[in-house]
Amino acid sequence: MIDAGRWREAIGTGARAAAGLTLAVPSRPSGTIGAALGAGRGSSVEFMEHREYQPGDDLRRIDWGVYARSDRLAVRTHREEVSPFLDIVIDASASMDLPGSGKAEAVISVCAALLDAARRSGFTPALYRCAERCEPVPLEGGALLPGAWRGFTAEETDARAIRDACSRLRRGGVRVLLSDMLWRDEPAPLLSAFARDAARALVLHTLAPDDLEPPPPGTYRLRDRETQRRIDVEIDAAAAARFRARADAFVGACRDACRRSAAELIPVAPGAKWTDELLRRQVLIAS
Amino acid sequence: MTLFWPIALTGLAALAPLAALYLFQRWASPREVSSLLLWDHLARLTPAGRRVDRWRRPLSLLLECAVIILLVLAAADPLLRVREAPPVVLVLDDSFSMLATDSHGASARERALDLVAPLLERSGTVLPVVAGHEPRLLAATDTPGLSRALDAWRCTNREADLHAAIALAREIAGPQARVLVLTDAPPSAVTTGVRWLSVGAPADNAAIVAAVRNADEIVLDIANFSAAPLARSLTLSSAGDSAERPAPIIPGGQTSRVRLPVSENAGTVRIALDATDALAIDDIATLAPPSPRRVPVRLTLREETLRDALASALRVLPNATLSDASALVTFSDRTGDARVIFHTSADDAPPVGYTGSFLVDESHPLGEGIDLAGAVWAAPASLAGAPLPGRGVILGRSTVLASVEGDGTVHVALDIGASNLARHPAWPTLIWNIVQLSVRDLPGPDRDNVALHDLVRVNIDGAFPATHTPPSGTGAPLLPVDGRVETILSELGAHTFTSGARTHTVGVSAFDATESDLRDRAPFDSGEEGVAQAEALGARSFAWVLALAALAVLVWHARLTMARKGATP
């Protein structure tokens, strides 16, 4: 059952967080002529620079004022007009919706913020939900509607779903993967497929504090959110230290996998000021 | 330190199931995690088939055990003695109604002792005061010696002056002493600072409340202290013989008088009322045969007319007998060792006649019942110059006609020839009164049958050794003072007083309608609050400290438990 009310609040939070922010256009975007100004030369009306006349240049672009002042033939160049892509892939496995952790709400908020910022920047967004299979999520006016999100229900992160999503991603666009990366499969191949032909590949690593910190000392019967499997653990000082070491190693492995795949790993924690991190990493910029 | 409610310690039994719970149950808090990928390496392996595991989370178990122990100790109300406890004075009702038994056969005395035993165990010095017709202090003792001291609490008195005993207690033990009164009836007014504990209960009872034995008859008053009519029989026994006589039906709340013929030669008679009721002590009367109380009188008078008049009167009086050999009283007209001296005209002077008005001191035994109206009393004329010695009892005009000295010597001024006194109705009364003054000097007890704890005066005629043998059979020597012994008889039954060849018997019975009437008995406890009682014992309760400690441990345990709870579905 779609919990529209829950997602509406998260979408609102994301929209408020992204107010006044735009999505940074990558340095080598691809896309047809659009409303955004690319970094390269193009045919927009926005003057970029002068360069020396080369045979074959359009005579209409010769800046006769420069010639009059300097007896040097120079042509005016203008910035290109581009329409960049934003493709967001959300890992919709059940581990992304650990009760009480705020992970699911954080993912939707970040997604809504990116879509809002992308809309202001003239991006063409697309959103994909990877559960048992990859399915596109309909957007309206480039925004996510609460009723359109079907929740985090997959019993297990399916690598095939993510590969399927990667095959749908547009070349030269900005790609964002929202996941906790708690996958049984090796992340590197998936990340390589994700980052391939992307102008910028971002992995927003969404982990809750409970995912990285052990509970207080005691005996626990742990249940896997996705598989429902149970194990008994006893937490004491030594066990807590071993868990932290394992968690640190996991995060390090994710970072390494992203680096090898030319993707950027940005940690996103529920409740934290993730907009600051996105601004710092120039994913979002103030308009 | 002592515990006020030690029975609360049974709560410690809860520790066993608590420990078992921890031992037999894997107490693991459920917790949901995103994925077990980061946890698998910490999974515990439990050997199959084993159910009993080592205790998990010993801190939780220790905290819960600590809470139980602290709460149990707080409930037991431990008392810490902060100062020496003031003595406890036990005022013990010594009246025989305390022997009344309940439906379980326990007497009020026994019930009272059972009730105060726990209190006395926490006390220091205990001063028992037995309250009979007079209060009596038993030896002050600590609790172990108290049971021996209380053997002297027999409950054989006809009354218990509890207020006098309380006053004695305060005087002995001081104003700080705790006074505990054990009795069987509520007080008329609660005394401040005194705990009044009544263990009595209303009960039906029948009793012999009075008895008189004449020469050939016994007269009994039987009281029925119940609502239902009483139909019982009486068993008379004497010298091994017994006979049963039916008693009349006595309506509820009434007293009936029963007359039983008895042989003049019968010795001590024991009468038992066949009544199975709460109090048995008042169902028995012991009646000794009446002692002859005739004063042997010797007449040593020169005047024949006077002598004859006195002899005539003495012959008919029941309290006198003429005897020359062993006279106790001598009537004489000469001074000397006579007990009664008649003063007559020594010379030929005419006597003085007194026809009234006579003044008679009827408060004096000599003047009791004397009415001299119409009497002509002639006395020697010499009285005017030499009045009779002693206290004047009969006066004619202002002249003393009869007097009594301090040693009991009676003086009578009388010229019998010129008087009509010997023919007057007052004459035998006067002689009776004179003789009666000497009855108390007759050897033996002044009464043949008395009630329990009555004072008996026994005249010892000088023959030694004199002994008193109570019904229990252990005789004791008597030490008379001025030929007389005064003693309180506290044993029921026949007491024997032996002096030389003389043996006198006194019967003692529990005659007291107030004590036998158990209808108004009721339980009562003026009581004191537990804390105040503890403080009065010189101890302070610190149960509140333990309760606060238990609360602190509970809070700690709650924080520990909440910290362990993770995200649960």
Coordinates of N, CA and C in Angstrom, one line a residue, chain B residues 293-480:
Chain B
R293 N -19.5 -19.8 118.7 CA -19.0 -18.5 119.0 C -19.7 -18.1 120.3
R294 N -19.5 -18.9 121.3 CA -20.1 -18.5 122.6 C -18.9 -18.1 123.5
V295 N -19.1 -17.0 124.1 CA -18.0 -16.5 125.0 C -18.3 -17.1 126.3
P296 N -17.3 -17.8 126.9 CA -17.5 -18.3 128.2 C -17.4 -17.1 129.2
V297 N -18.4 -17.0 130.1 CA -18.4 -15.9 131.0 C -18.5 -16.4 132.4
R298 N -17.7 -15.7 133.3 CA -17.7 -16.0 134.7 C -18.3 -14.8 135.4
L299 N -19.1 -15.1 136.4 CA -19.7 -14.1 137.2 C -19.1 -14.1 138.6
T300 N -18.5 -13.0 138.9 CA -17.9 -12.8 140.3 C -18.5 -11.6 140.9
L301 N -19.7 -11.7 141.3 CA -20.5 -10.5 141.8 C -21.0 -10.8 143.2
R302 N -20.8 -9.9 144.1 CA -21.3 -10.1 145.5 C -22.8 -9.9 145.5
E303 N -23.3 -8.9 144.7 CA -24.7 -8.6 144.8 C -25.5 -9.7 144.1
E304 N -26.3 -10.3 144.9 CA -27.0 -11.5 144.4 C -28.0 -11.1 143.3
T305 N -28.7 -10.0 143.6 CA -29.8 -9.6 142.6 C -29.2 -9.4 141.3
L306 N -28.1 -8.7 141.3 CA -27.4 -8.4 140.0 C -26.8 -9.7 139.3
R307 N -26.3 -10.5 140.2 CA -25.8 -11.8 139.7 C -26.9 -12.6 139.0
D308 N -28.0 -12.7 139.7 CA -29.1 -13.5 139.1 C -29.6 -12.9 137.8
A309 N -29.7 -11.5 137.8 CA -30.2 -10.9 136.6 C -29.2 -11.1 135.4
L310 N -28.0 -11.1 135.7 CA -27.0 -11.3 134.6 C -27.0 -12.8 134.2
A311 N -27.1 -13.7 135.1 CA -27.1 -15.1 134.8 C -28.3 -15.4 133.9
S312 N -29.5 -14.8 134.2 CA -30.7 -15.1 133.5 C -30.5 -14.6 132.0
A313 N -29.9 -13.5 131.9 CA -29.7 -13.0 130.5 C -28.6 -13.8 129.8
L314 N -27.6 -14.2 130.4 CA -26.5 -14.9 129.8 C -27.0 -16.3 129.3
R315 N -27.9 -16.9 130.1 CA -28.3 -18.2 129.7 C -29.1 -18.2 128.4
V316 N -29.7 -17.2 128.1 CA -30.6 -17.2 126.8 C -29.8 -16.6 125.6
L317 N -28.8 -15.9 125.9 CA -28.0 -15.3 124.8 C -27.3 -16.4 124.0
P318 N -27.3 -16.3 122.7 CA -26.6 -17.4 121.9 C -25.1 -17.1 121.8
N319 N -24.6 -16.0 122.2 CA -23.2 -15.7 122.1 C -22.5 -15.8 123.4
A320 N -23.1 -16.4 124.4 CA -22.4 -16.5 125.7 C -22.8 -17.8 126.4
T321 N -21.9 -18.2 127.3 CA -22.2 -19.4 128.1 C -21.5 -19.2 129.4
L322 N -22.2 -19.6 130.5 CA -21.7 -19.4 131.8 C -20.6 -20.5 132.0
S323 N -19.5 -20.1 132.4 CA -18.4 -21.0 132.7 C -17.5 -20.5 133.7
D324 N -17.3 -21.2 134.8 CA -16.4 -20.7 135.8 C -14.9 -21.2 135.5
A325 N -14.8 -22.3 134.7 CA -13.4 -22.9 134.6 C -12.6 -22.1 133.5
S326 N -13.2 -22.0 132.4 CA -12.4 -21.4 131.3 C -13.1 -20.2 130.7
A327 N -13.4 -19.3 131.6 CA -14.1 -18.1 131.2 C -13.1 -17.2 130.4
L328 N -13.7 -16.6 129.4 CA -12.9 -15.6 128.7 C -13.2 -14.2 129.2
V329 N -14.4 -14.0 129.7 CA -14.8 -12.7 130.2 C -15.3 -12.9 131.6
T330 N -15.0 -12.0 132.5 CA -15.4 -12.0 133.9 C -16.3 -10.8 134.2
F331 N -17.4 -11.0 134.6 CA -18.3 -9.9 135.0 C -18.1 -9.8 136.5
S332 N -17.7 -8.7 137.0 CA -17.4 -8.5 138.4 C -17.9 -7.1 138.9
D333 N -18.1 -7.0 140.2 CA -18.4 -5.7 140.8 C -17.2 -5.3 141.6
R334 N -16.1 -5.9 141.3 CA -14.8 -5.5 141.9 C -13.8 -5.2 140.8
T335 N -13.0 -4.2 141.1 CA -11.9 -3.9 140.1 C -10.9 -5.0 140.2
G336 N -10.2 -5.1 139.2 CA -9.1 -6.1 139.1 C -8.9 -6.5 137.6
D337 N -8.9 -7.8 137.4 CA -8.7 -8.2 136.0 C -10.0 -8.5 135.3
A338 N -11.1 -8.1 135.9 CA -12.4 -8.4 135.2 C -12.5 -7.6 134.0
R339 N -13.3 -8.2 133.1 CA -13.4 -7.5 131.8 C -14.7 -6.6 131.8
V340 N -15.6 -6.9 132.7 CA -16.8 -6.1 132.8 C -17.0 -5.8 134.3
I341 N -17.0 -4.5 134.6 CA -17.1 -4.1 136.0 C -18.4 -3.3 136.2
F342 N -19.1 -3.9 137.1 CA -20.4 -3.2 137.5 C -20.1 -2.3 138.8
H343 N -20.4 -1.1 138.7 CA -20.2 -0.2 139.8 C -21.6 0.0 140.5
T344 N -21.6 -0.4 141.8 CA -22.8 -0.3 142.6 C -22.5 0.6 143.8
S345 N -23.6 0.9 144.5 CA -23.4 1.8 145.6 C -22.6 1.1 146.7
A346 N -21.5 1.7 147.1 CA -20.7 1.0 148.1 C -21.2 1.3 149.5
D347 N -21.9 2.3 149.7 CA -22.3 2.6 151.0 C -23.8 2.7 151.0
D348 N -24.4 3.2 152.1 CA -25.8 3.3 152.2 C -26.4 4.5 151.6
A349 N -25.6 5.3 150.9 CA -26.1 6.5 150.3 C -27.1 6.1 149.2
P350 N -28.2 6.7 149.2 CA -29.3 6.3 148.2 C -28.7 6.6 146.8
P351 N -29.1 5.6 145.8 CA -28.6 5.8 144.5 C -29.4 6.9 143.8
V352 N -28.9 7.3 142.7 CA -29.6 8.4 141.9 C -30.3 7.7 140.7
G353 N -31.5 8.0 140.6 CA -32.3 7.4 139.5 C -32.3 8.3 138.3
Y354 N -32.2 7.6 137.2 CA -32.2 8.3 135.9 C -33.3 7.7 135.0
T355 N -34.2 8.6 134.7 CA -35.3 8.2 133.9 C -35.3 8.8 132.5
G356 N -34.4 9.5 132.2 CA -34.3 10.1 130.9 C -33.9 11.6 131.1
S357 N -33.5 12.2 130.1 CA -33.3 11.6 128.8 C -32.0 10.9 128.8
F358 N -32.0 9.8 128.1 CA -30.7 9.0 128.0 C -30.0 9.3 126.6
L359 N -28.8 9.4 126.7 CA -28.0 9.6 125.5 C -27.1 8.4 125.2
V360 N -27.4 7.7 124.1 CA -26.7 6.4 123.8 C -25.9 6.6 122.5
D361 N -24.7 6.3 122.6 CA -23.8 6.3 121.4 C -24.0 5.0 120.6
E362 N -24.9 5.1 119.7 CA -25.3 3.8 118.9 C -24.2 3.5 117.9
S363 N -23.3 4.4 117.7 CA -22.2 4.1 116.8 C -21.2 3.1 117.4
H364 N -21.2 3.1 118.7 CA -20.3 2.2 119.4 C -21.0 0.8 119.5
P365 N -20.2 -0.2 119.4 CA -20.8 -1.6 119.5 C -21.6 -1.8 120.8
L366 N -21.1 -1.1 121.9 CA -21.8 -1.3 123.1 C -23.2 -0.7 123.1
G367 N -23.3 0.4 122.4 CA -24.6 1.1 122.4 C -25.5 0.8 121.3
E368 N -25.1 -0.2 120.4 CA -25.9 -0.5 119.2 C -27.2 -1.1 119.6
G369 N -28.3 -0.6 119.2 CA -29.6 -1.1 119.4 C -30.2 -0.9 120.8
I370 N -29.6 0.0 121.6 CA -30.1 0.2 122.9 C -31.1 1.3 122.9
D371 N -32.3 1.0 123.4 CA -33.4 2.0 123.5 C -33.9 2.0 124.9
L372 N -33.6 3.0 125.6 CA -33.9 3.1 127.1 C -35.2 3.8 127.4
A373 N -36.0 4.0 126.4 CA -37.3 4.7 126.7 C -38.1 3.9 127.8
G374 N -38.5 4.6 128.9 CA -39.2 3.9 129.9 C -38.4 3.2 130.9
A375 N -37.1 3.3 130.8 CA -36.2 2.7 131.7 C -35.9 3.5 132.9
V376 N -35.8 2.9 134.1 CA -35.3 3.6 135.3 C -34.0 3.0 135.6
W377 N -33.0 3.8 135.5 CA -31.6 3.4 135.7 C -31.1 4.1 136.9
A378 N -30.8 3.3 138.0 CA -30.3 3.8 139.2 C -28.8 3.6 139.2
A379 N -28.1 4.6 139.6 CA -26.6 4.5 139.6 C -26.2 5.1 140.9
P380 N -25.0 4.7 141.4 CA -24.5 5.2 142.7 C -24.3 6.7 142.6
A381 N -24.6 7.4 143.7 CA -24.5 8.8 143.8 C -23.1 9.3 143.7
S382 N -22.2 8.4 144.0 CA -20.7 8.8 144.0 C -20.2 9.0 142.6
L383 N -21.1 8.7 141.6 CA -20.6 8.9 140.2 C -20.4 10.4 139.9
A384 N -21.1 11.2 140.7 CA -21.0 12.7 140.4 C -19.5 13.1 140.6
G385 N -18.9 12.5 141.6 CA -17.5 13.0 141.9 C -16.5 12.1 141.3
A386 N -16.9 10.9 140.9 CA -15.9 9.9 140.3 C -16.5 9.3 139.1
P387 N -16.5 10.0 138.0 CA -17.1 9.4 136.8 C -16.4 8.2 136.3
L388 N -17.2 7.4 135.5 CA -16.6 6.1 135.0 C -15.5 6.4 134.0
P389 N -14.4 5.6 134.1 CA -13.3 5.8 133.1 C -13.7 5.4 131.7
G390 N -12.9 5.9 130.8 CA -13.1 5.5 129.4 C -14.1 6.4 128.7
R391 N -14.5 5.8 127.5 CA -15.4 6.6 126.6 C -16.8 6.3 127.0
G392 N -17.5 7.3 127.3 CA -18.9 7.2 127.7 C -19.8 6.8 126.5
V393 N -20.6 5.7 126.7 CA -21.4 5.2 125.6 C -22.9 5.4 126.0
I394 N -23.2 5.3 127.3 CA -24.6 5.5 127.7 C -24.6 6.6 128.8
L395 N -25.3 7.7 128.5 CA -25.3 8.7 129.5 C -26.8 9.0 130.0
G396 N -26.9 9.3 131.2 CA -28.2 9.7 131.8 C -28.0 11.2 132.2
R397 N -28.8 12.0 131.5 CA -28.5 13.4 131.7 C -27.0 13.6 131.4
S398 N -26.2 14.1 132.2 CA -24.8 14.3 131.9 C -23.9 13.3 132.6
T399 N -24.5 12.3 133.2 CA -23.7 11.3 133.9 C -23.5 10.1 133.1
V400 N -22.3 9.6 133.0 CA -21.9 8.4 132.2 C -22.4 7.2 133.0
L401 N -23.2 6.4 132.4 CA -23.7 5.2 133.1 C -23.0 4.0 132.6
A402 N -22.5 4.0 131.3 CA -21.7 2.9 130.8 C -20.6 3.4 129.9
S403 N -19.4 2.9 130.1 CA -18.3 3.3 129.3 C -17.4 2.2 128.9
V404 N -16.5 2.4 128.0 CA -15.5 1.4 127.5 C -14.1 2.0 127.5
E405 N -13.2 1.3 128.2 CA -11.8 1.8 128.2 C -11.1 1.4 126.9
G406 N -9.9 1.9 126.7 CA -9.1 1.6 125.6 C -8.8 0.1 125.4
D407 N -8.6 -0.5 126.6 CA -8.2 -2.0 126.5 C -9.4 -2.9 126.5
G408 N -10.6 -2.2 126.3 CA -11.8 -3.0 126.1 C -12.6 -3.3 127.4
T409 N -12.1 -2.8 128.6 CA -12.8 -3.0 129.8 C -14.1 -2.2 129.8
V410 N -15.2 -2.8 130.2 CA -16.5 -2.2 130.2 C -16.8 -1.8 131.6
H411 N -17.3 -0.6 131.8 CA -17.7 -0.2 133.1 C -19.2 0.2 133.0
V412 N -20.0 -0.4 134.0 CA -21.4 -0.1 134.0 C -21.8 0.3 135.4
A413 N -22.4 1.5 135.5 CA -22.8 2.0 136.9 C -24.2 1.6 137.0
L414 N -24.6 0.7 138.0 CA -26.0 0.2 138.1 C -26.3 -0.3 139.5
D415 N -27.3 0.3 140.0 CA -27.9 -0.3 141.2 C -29.1 -1.0 140.8
I416 N -29.0 -2.3 140.7 CA -30.0 -3.2 140.1 C -31.3 -3.1 140.9
G417 N -31.2 -3.0 142.2 CA -32.4 -3.1 143.0 C -33.3 -1.9 142.8
A418 N -32.7 -0.7 142.5 CA -33.5 0.5 142.4 C -33.8 0.8 140.9
S419 N -33.5 -0.2 140.0 CA -33.7 0.0 138.6 C -34.7 -1.0 138.1
N420 N -35.3 -0.7 137.0 CA -36.2 -1.7 136.3 C -35.4 -2.2 135.1
L421 N -34.2 -1.9 135.0 CA -33.4 -2.2 133.8 C -33.4 -3.7 133.5
A422 N -33.4 -4.5 134.6 CA -33.3 -6.0 134.3 C -34.6 -6.5 133.7
R423 N -35.7 -5.7 133.9 CA -37.0 -6.1 133.3 C -37.2 -5.4 132.0
H424 N -36.3 -4.5 131.6 CA -36.6 -3.7 130.4 C -36.0 -4.4 129.2
P425 N -36.7 -4.2 128.0 CA -36.2 -4.8 126.8 C -34.8 -4.5 126.4
A426 N -34.3 -3.4 126.9 CA -32.9 -3.1 126.6 C -31.9 -3.9 127.3
W427 N -32.3 -4.6 128.4 CA -31.4 -5.4 129.2 C -30.7 -6.5 128.5
P428 N -31.4 -7.4 127.8 CA -30.6 -8.4 127.0 C -29.8 -7.8 125.9
T429 N -30.3 -6.8 125.3 CA -29.5 -6.1 124.3 C -28.1 -5.6 124.8
L430 N -28.2 -5.0 126.0 CA -27.0 -4.4 126.6 C -26.1 -5.6 127.0
I431 N -26.6 -6.6 127.5 CA -25.7 -7.8 127.8 C -25.1 -8.4 126.6
W432 N -25.9 -8.5 125.5 CA -25.4 -9.1 124.2 C -24.3 -8.2 123.7
N433 N -24.5 -6.9 123.7 CA -23.4 -6.0 123.2 C -22.2 -6.2 124.1
I434 N -22.3 -6.3 125.4 CA -21.1 -6.4 126.2 C -20.4 -7.7 125.9
V435 N -21.1 -8.8 125.7 CA -20.5 -10.1 125.4 C -19.9 -10.0 124.0
Q436 N -20.6 -9.4 123.1 CA -20.1 -9.4 121.7 C -18.8 -8.7 121.5
L437 N -18.5 -7.8 122.5 CA -17.2 -7.1 122.4 C -16.1 -8.1 122.6
S438 N -16.4 -9.2 123.2 CA -15.3 -10.1 123.5 C -15.3 -11.3 122.5
V439 N -16.3 -11.4 121.6 CA -16.3 -12.5 120.7 C -15.1 -12.5 119.8
R440 N -14.6 -11.4 119.4 CA -13.4 -11.3 118.6 C -12.1 -11.8 119.3
D441 N -12.3 -12.0 120.6 CA -11.1 -12.6 121.3 C -11.2 -14.1 121.4
L442 N -12.3 -14.7 120.9 CA -12.3 -16.1 121.0 C -11.2 -16.7 120.1
P443 N -10.7 -17.8 120.5 CA -9.6 -18.4 119.7 C -10.1 -18.9 118.4
G444 N -9.2 -18.9 117.4 CA -9.6 -19.3 116.1 C -9.9 -18.2 115.2
P445 N -10.4 -18.5 113.9 CA -10.6 -17.4 113.0 C -11.9 -16.7 113.3
D446 N -11.9 -15.4 112.8 CA -13.1 -14.6 113.1 C -14.3 -15.0 112.2
R447 N -14.0 -15.7 111.1 CA -15.1 -16.2 110.3 C -14.7 -17.6 109.8
D448 N -15.8 -18.4 109.6 CA -15.6 -19.8 109.2 C -15.5 -19.9 107.7
N449 N -16.2 -19.1 107.0 CA -16.2 -19.2 105.5 C -16.0 -17.8 104.9
V450 N -15.0 -17.7 104.0 CA -14.7 -16.4 103.5 C -14.6 -16.5 102.0
A451 N -14.6 -15.4 101.3 CA -14.3 -15.3 99.9 C -12.8 -15.3 99.6
L452 N -12.5 -15.6 98.4 CA -11.1 -15.6 98.0 C -10.4 -14.3 98.2
H453 N -9.2 -14.3 98.8 CA -8.4 -13.2 99.1 C -9.0 -12.3 100.2
D454 N -9.9 -12.8 101.0 CA -10.4 -12.1 102.1 C -9.4 -12.1 103.2
L455 N -9.4 -11.1 104.1 CA -8.5 -11.1 105.3 C -9.1 -11.8 106.4
V456 N -8.4 -12.7 106.9 CA -8.9 -13.5 108.1 C -8.0 -13.3 109.3
R457 N -8.7 -13.0 110.4 CA -8.0 -12.9 111.7 C -8.1 -14.1 112.5
V458 N -7.1 -14.6 112.9 CA -7.1 -15.9 113.7 C -6.4 -15.6 115.0
N459 N -7.2 -15.9 116.1 CA -6.7 -15.7 117.5 C -6.0 -17.0 117.9
I460 N -4.7 -16.8 118.2 CA -4.0 -18.0 118.7 C -4.0 -17.9 120.2
D461 N -4.4 -19.0 120.9 CA -4.5 -18.8 122.3 C -3.2 -19.1 123.1
G462 N -2.1 -19.0 122.4 CA -0.9 -19.1 123.0 C -0.2 -20.5 123.0
A463 N -0.9 -21.5 122.4 CA -0.3 -22.8 122.3 C 0.6 -22.9 121.1
F464 N 1.8 -23.2 121.2 CA 2.7 -23.3 120.1 C 3.1 -24.8 119.8
P465 N 3.5 -25.1 118.6 CA 3.5 -24.3 117.4 C 2.1 -24.1 116.8
A466 N 1.9 -22.9 116.2 CA 0.7 -22.7 115.5 C 1.0 -22.8 114.0
T467 N 0.2 -23.5 113.3 CA 0.5 -23.7 111.8 C -0.8 -23.4 111.0
H468 N -0.5 -23.0 109.8 CA -1.6 -22.8 108.8 C -1.3 -23.8 107.6
T469 N -2.3 -24.7 107.4 CA -2.2 -25.6 106.3 C -3.2 -25.3 105.2
P470 N -2.7 -24.8 104.0 CA -3.7 -24.5 103.0 C -4.1 -25.8 102.3
P471 N -5.1 -25.7 101.4 CA -5.6 -26.9 100.7 C -4.5 -27.6 99.9
S472 N -3.4 -26.9 99.4 CA -2.4 -27.6 98.7 C -1.6 -28.5 99.6
G473 N -1.7 -28.3 100.9 CA -1.1 -29.3 101.8 C 0.2 -28.9 102.4
T474 N 0.8 -27.8 102.0 CA 2.1 -27.5 102.6 C 1.9 -26.5 103.7
G475 N 2.1 -27.0 104.9 CA 1.8 -26.2 106.1 C 2.9 -25.2 106.3
A476 N 2.6 -24.1 107.0 CA 3.6 -23.0 107.4 C 3.3 -22.6 108.8
P477 N 4.4 -22.3 109.5 CA 4.2 -21.9 110.9 C 3.6 -20.5 111.0
L478 N 2.9 -20.2 112.0 CA 2.3 -18.9 112.2 C 3.0 -18.2 113.3
L479 N 3.2 -16.9 113.2 CA 3.9 -16.1 114.2 C 2.9 -15.0 114.6
P480 N 2.2 -15.3 115.7 CA 1.1 -14.4 116.1 C 1.7 -13.1 116.8

